[in-house]
Short mmCIF file of C-alpha atoms in Angstrom, two decimals:
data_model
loop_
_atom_site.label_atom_id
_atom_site.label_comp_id
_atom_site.label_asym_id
_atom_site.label_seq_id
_atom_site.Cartn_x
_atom_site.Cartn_y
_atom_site.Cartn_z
CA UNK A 1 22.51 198.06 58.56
CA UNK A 2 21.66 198.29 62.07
CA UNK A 3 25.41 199.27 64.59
CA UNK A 4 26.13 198.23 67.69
CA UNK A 5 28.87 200.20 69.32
CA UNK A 6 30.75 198.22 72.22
CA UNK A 7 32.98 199.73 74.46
CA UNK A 8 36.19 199.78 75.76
CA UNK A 9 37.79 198.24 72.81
CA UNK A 10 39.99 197.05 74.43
CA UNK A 11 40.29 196.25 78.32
CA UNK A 12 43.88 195.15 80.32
CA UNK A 13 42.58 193.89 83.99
CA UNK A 14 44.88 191.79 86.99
CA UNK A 15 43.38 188.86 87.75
CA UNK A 16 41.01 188.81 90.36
CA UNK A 17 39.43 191.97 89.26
CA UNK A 18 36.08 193.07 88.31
CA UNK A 19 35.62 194.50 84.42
CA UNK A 20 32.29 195.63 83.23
CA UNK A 21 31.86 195.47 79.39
CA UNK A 22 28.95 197.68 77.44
CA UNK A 23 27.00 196.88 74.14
CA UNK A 24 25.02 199.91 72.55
CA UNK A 25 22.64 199.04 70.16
CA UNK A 26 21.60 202.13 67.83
CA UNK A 27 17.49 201.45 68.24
CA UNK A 28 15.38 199.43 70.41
CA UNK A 29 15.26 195.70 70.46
CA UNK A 30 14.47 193.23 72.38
CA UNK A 31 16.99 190.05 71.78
CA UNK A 32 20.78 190.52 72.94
CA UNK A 33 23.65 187.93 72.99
CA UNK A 34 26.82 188.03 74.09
CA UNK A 35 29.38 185.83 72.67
CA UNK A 36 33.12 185.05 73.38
CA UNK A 37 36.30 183.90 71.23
CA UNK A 38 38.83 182.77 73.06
CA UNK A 39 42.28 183.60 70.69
CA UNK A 40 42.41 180.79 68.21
CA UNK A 41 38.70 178.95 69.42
CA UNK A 42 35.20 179.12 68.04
CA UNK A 43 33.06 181.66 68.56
CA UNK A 44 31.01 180.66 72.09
CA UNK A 45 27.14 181.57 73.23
CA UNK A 46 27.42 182.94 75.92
CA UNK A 47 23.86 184.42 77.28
CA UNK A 48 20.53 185.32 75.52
CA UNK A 49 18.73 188.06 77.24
CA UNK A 50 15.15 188.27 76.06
CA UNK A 51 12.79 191.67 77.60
CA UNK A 52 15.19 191.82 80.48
CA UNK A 53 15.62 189.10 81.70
CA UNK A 54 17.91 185.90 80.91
CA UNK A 55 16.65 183.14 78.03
CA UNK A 56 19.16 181.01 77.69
CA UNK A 57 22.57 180.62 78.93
CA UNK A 58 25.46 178.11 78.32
CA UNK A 59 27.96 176.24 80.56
CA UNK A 60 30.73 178.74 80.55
CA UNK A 61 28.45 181.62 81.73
CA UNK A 62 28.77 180.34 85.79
CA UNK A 63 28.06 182.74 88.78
CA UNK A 64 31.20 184.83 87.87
CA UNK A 65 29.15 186.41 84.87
CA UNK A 66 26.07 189.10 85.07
CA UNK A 67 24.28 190.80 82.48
CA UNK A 68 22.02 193.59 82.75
CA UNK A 69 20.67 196.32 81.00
CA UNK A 70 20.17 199.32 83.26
CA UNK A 71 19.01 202.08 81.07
CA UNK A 72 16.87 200.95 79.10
CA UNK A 73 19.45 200.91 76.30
CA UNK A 74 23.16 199.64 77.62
CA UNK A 75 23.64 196.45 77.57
CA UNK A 76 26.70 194.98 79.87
CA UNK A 77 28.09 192.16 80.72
CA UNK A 78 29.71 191.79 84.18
CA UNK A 79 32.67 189.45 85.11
CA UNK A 80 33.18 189.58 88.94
CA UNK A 81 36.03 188.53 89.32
CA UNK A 82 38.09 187.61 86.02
CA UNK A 83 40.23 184.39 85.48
CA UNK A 84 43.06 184.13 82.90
CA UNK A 85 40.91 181.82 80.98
CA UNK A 86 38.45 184.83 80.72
CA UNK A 87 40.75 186.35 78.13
CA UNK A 88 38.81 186.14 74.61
CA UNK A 89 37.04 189.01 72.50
CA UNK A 90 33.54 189.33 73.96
CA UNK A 91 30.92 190.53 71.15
CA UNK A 92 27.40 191.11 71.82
CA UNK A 93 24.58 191.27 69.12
CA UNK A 94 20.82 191.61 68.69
CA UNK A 95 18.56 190.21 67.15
CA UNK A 96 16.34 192.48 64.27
CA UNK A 97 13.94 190.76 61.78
CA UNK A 98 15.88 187.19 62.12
CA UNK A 99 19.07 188.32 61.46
CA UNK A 100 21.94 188.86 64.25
CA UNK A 101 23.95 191.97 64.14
CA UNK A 102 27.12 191.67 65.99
CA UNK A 103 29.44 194.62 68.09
CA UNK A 104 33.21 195.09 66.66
CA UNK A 105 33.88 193.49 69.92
CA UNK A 106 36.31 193.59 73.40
CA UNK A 107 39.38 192.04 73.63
CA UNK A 108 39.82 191.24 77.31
CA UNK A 109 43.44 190.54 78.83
CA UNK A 110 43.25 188.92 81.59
CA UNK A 111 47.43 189.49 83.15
CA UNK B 1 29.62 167.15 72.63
CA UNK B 2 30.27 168.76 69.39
CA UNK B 3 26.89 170.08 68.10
CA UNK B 4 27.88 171.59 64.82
CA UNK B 5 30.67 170.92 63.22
CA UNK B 6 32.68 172.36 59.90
CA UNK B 7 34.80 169.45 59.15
CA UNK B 8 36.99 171.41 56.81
CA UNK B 9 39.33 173.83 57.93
CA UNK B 10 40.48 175.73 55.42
CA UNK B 11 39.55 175.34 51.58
CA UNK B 12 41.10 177.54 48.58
CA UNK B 13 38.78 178.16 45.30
CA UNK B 14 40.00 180.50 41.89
CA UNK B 15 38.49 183.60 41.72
CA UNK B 16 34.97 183.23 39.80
CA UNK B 17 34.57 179.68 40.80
CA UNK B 18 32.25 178.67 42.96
CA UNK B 19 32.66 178.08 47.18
CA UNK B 20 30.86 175.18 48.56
CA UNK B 21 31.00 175.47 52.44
CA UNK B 22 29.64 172.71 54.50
CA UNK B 23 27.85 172.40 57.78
CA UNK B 24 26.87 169.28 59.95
CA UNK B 25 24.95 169.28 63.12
CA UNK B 26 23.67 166.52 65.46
CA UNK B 27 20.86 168.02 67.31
CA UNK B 28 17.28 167.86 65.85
CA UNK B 29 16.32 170.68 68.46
CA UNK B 30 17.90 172.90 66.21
CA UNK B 31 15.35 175.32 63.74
CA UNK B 32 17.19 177.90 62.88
CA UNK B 33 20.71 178.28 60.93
CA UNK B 34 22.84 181.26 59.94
CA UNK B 35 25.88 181.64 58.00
CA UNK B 36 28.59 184.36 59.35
CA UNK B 37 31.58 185.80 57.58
CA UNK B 38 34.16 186.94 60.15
CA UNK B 39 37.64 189.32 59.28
CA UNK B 40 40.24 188.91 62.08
CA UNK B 41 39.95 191.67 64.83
CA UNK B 42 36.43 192.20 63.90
CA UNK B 43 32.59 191.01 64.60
CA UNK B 44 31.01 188.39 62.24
CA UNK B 45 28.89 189.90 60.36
CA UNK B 46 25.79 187.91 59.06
CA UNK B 47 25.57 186.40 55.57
CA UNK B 48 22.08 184.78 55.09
CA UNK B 49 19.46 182.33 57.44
CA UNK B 50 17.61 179.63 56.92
CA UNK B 51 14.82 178.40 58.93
CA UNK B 52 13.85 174.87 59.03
CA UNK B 53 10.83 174.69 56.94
CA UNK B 54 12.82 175.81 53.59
CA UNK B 55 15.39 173.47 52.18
CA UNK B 56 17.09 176.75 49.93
CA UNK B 57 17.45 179.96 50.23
CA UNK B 58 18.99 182.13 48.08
CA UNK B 59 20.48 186.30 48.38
CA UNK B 60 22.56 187.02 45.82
CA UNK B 61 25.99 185.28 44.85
CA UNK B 62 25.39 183.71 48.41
CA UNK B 63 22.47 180.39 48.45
CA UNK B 64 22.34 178.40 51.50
CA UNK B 65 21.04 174.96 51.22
CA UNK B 66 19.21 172.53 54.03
CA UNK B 67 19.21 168.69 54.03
CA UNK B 68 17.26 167.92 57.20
CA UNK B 69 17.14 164.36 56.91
CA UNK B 70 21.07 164.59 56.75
CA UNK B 71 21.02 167.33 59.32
CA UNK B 72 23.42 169.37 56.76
CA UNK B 73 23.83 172.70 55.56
CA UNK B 74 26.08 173.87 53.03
CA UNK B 75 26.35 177.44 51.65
CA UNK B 76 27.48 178.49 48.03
CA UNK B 77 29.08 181.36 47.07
CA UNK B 78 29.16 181.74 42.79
CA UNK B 79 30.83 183.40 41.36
CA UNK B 80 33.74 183.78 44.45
CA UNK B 81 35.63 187.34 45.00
CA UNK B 82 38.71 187.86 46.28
CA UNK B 83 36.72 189.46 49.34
CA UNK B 84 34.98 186.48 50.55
CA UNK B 85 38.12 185.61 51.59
CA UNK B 86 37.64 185.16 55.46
CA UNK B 87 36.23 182.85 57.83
CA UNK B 88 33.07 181.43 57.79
CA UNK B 89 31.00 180.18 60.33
CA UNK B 90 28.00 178.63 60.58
CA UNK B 91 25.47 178.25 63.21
CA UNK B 92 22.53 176.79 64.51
CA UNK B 93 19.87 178.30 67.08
CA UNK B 94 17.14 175.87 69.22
CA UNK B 95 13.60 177.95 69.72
CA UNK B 96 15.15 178.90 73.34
CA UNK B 97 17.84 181.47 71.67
CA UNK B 98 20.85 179.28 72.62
CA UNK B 99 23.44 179.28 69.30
CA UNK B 100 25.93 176.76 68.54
CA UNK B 101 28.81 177.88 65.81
CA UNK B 102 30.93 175.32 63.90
CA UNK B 103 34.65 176.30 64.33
CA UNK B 104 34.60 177.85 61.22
CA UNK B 105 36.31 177.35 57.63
CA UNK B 106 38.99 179.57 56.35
CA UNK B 107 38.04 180.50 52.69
CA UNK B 108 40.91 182.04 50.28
CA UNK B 109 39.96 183.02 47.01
CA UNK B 110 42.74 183.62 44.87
CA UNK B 111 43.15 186.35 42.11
#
């Protein structure tokens, strides 16, 4: 089964502050998502990012949020600057023969 | 607006007995559904898909079913492990990429 490797695991930021979280997919593809669950909540769509450039995005994902990927390979997800209410895991996935295959995930603490 | 929805919580089933989780959704945009299994502190991790031109589809102990006209989906596990155990989620995906997940259903199996 395909991995996808996210990093940090785990990620304490003040409020206020900008945190950068990174999706590594093990081979090429060309669908990513990123996702959120806030402690407690459904799991959210966040943004679908389709040959590099956004497909779809939802409601929550305002100005604050970014994604890019840089290298060709990383896949991030920027929060500018991050809101209490930001605090959730964040997983991202891709997409391989219609079938999603989701990160282990980032909790973010928002203090 | 709640898009999908799991309208039960939580349900309980005897090892070896079959799991019937159910599914509802509203929006006829909708052409693509997945089932997830998710273990706290971890990524869902996909079960089986369905697209909307099949009414059944079947991988293993694990058979999703379609109703379109009733815009349901339900997904049977037989015979249920004491591993299912978890939560399951399903979700629906629009041709754009954007996903919608129920809040999920908490299946115990018990020994």
């Amino acid at each position: 089964e395909p991995e996808v490797t996210q990093t940090p695991s785990h990620q304490v930021t003040q409020m206020g502050q900008e945190v950068i979280l990174r999706c590594v997919p093990i081979s090429n593809h060309l669908y990513f998502y990123w996702y959120r669950q806030i402690l407690g909540q459904k799991v959210e769509f966040l943004v679908s990012f389709y040959n590099n450039e956004i497909s779809e995005k939802s409601e929550i994902f305002d100005d604050q949020f970014s994604v890019e990927r840089p290298d060709g390979s990383n896949f991030t997800l920027k929060i500018r600057s991050t809101k209490l209410e930001d605090s959730a895991m964040y997983f991202c996935a891709f997409k391989s023969k219609e079938k999603l295959f989701f990160g282990s995930g980032t909790q973010l603490s928002v203090l | 607006d709640q898009q999908v929805k799991q309208n039960s919580p939580s349900l309980s089933v005897q090892e070896g007995r079959i799991s019937i989780l159910n599914c509802d959704y509203t929006n006829s945009m909708f052409d693509y559904f997945l089932w997830y299994k998710k273990y706290p502190a971890e990524g869902p991790t996909f079960l089986i898909s369905i697209s909307s031109i099949k009414d059944k589809n079947e991988d293993g102990r694990f058979t999703v079913f379609l109703n379109k006209s009733a815009k349901h989906l339900s997904l049977h596990i037989v015979p249920s492990q004491p591993g299912d155990s978890a939560v399951y989620f399903c979700a629906a995906y629009d041709n754009a990429g954007k996903s919608t997940f129920g809040d999920g259903t908490t299946l115990t199996v018990k020994p």
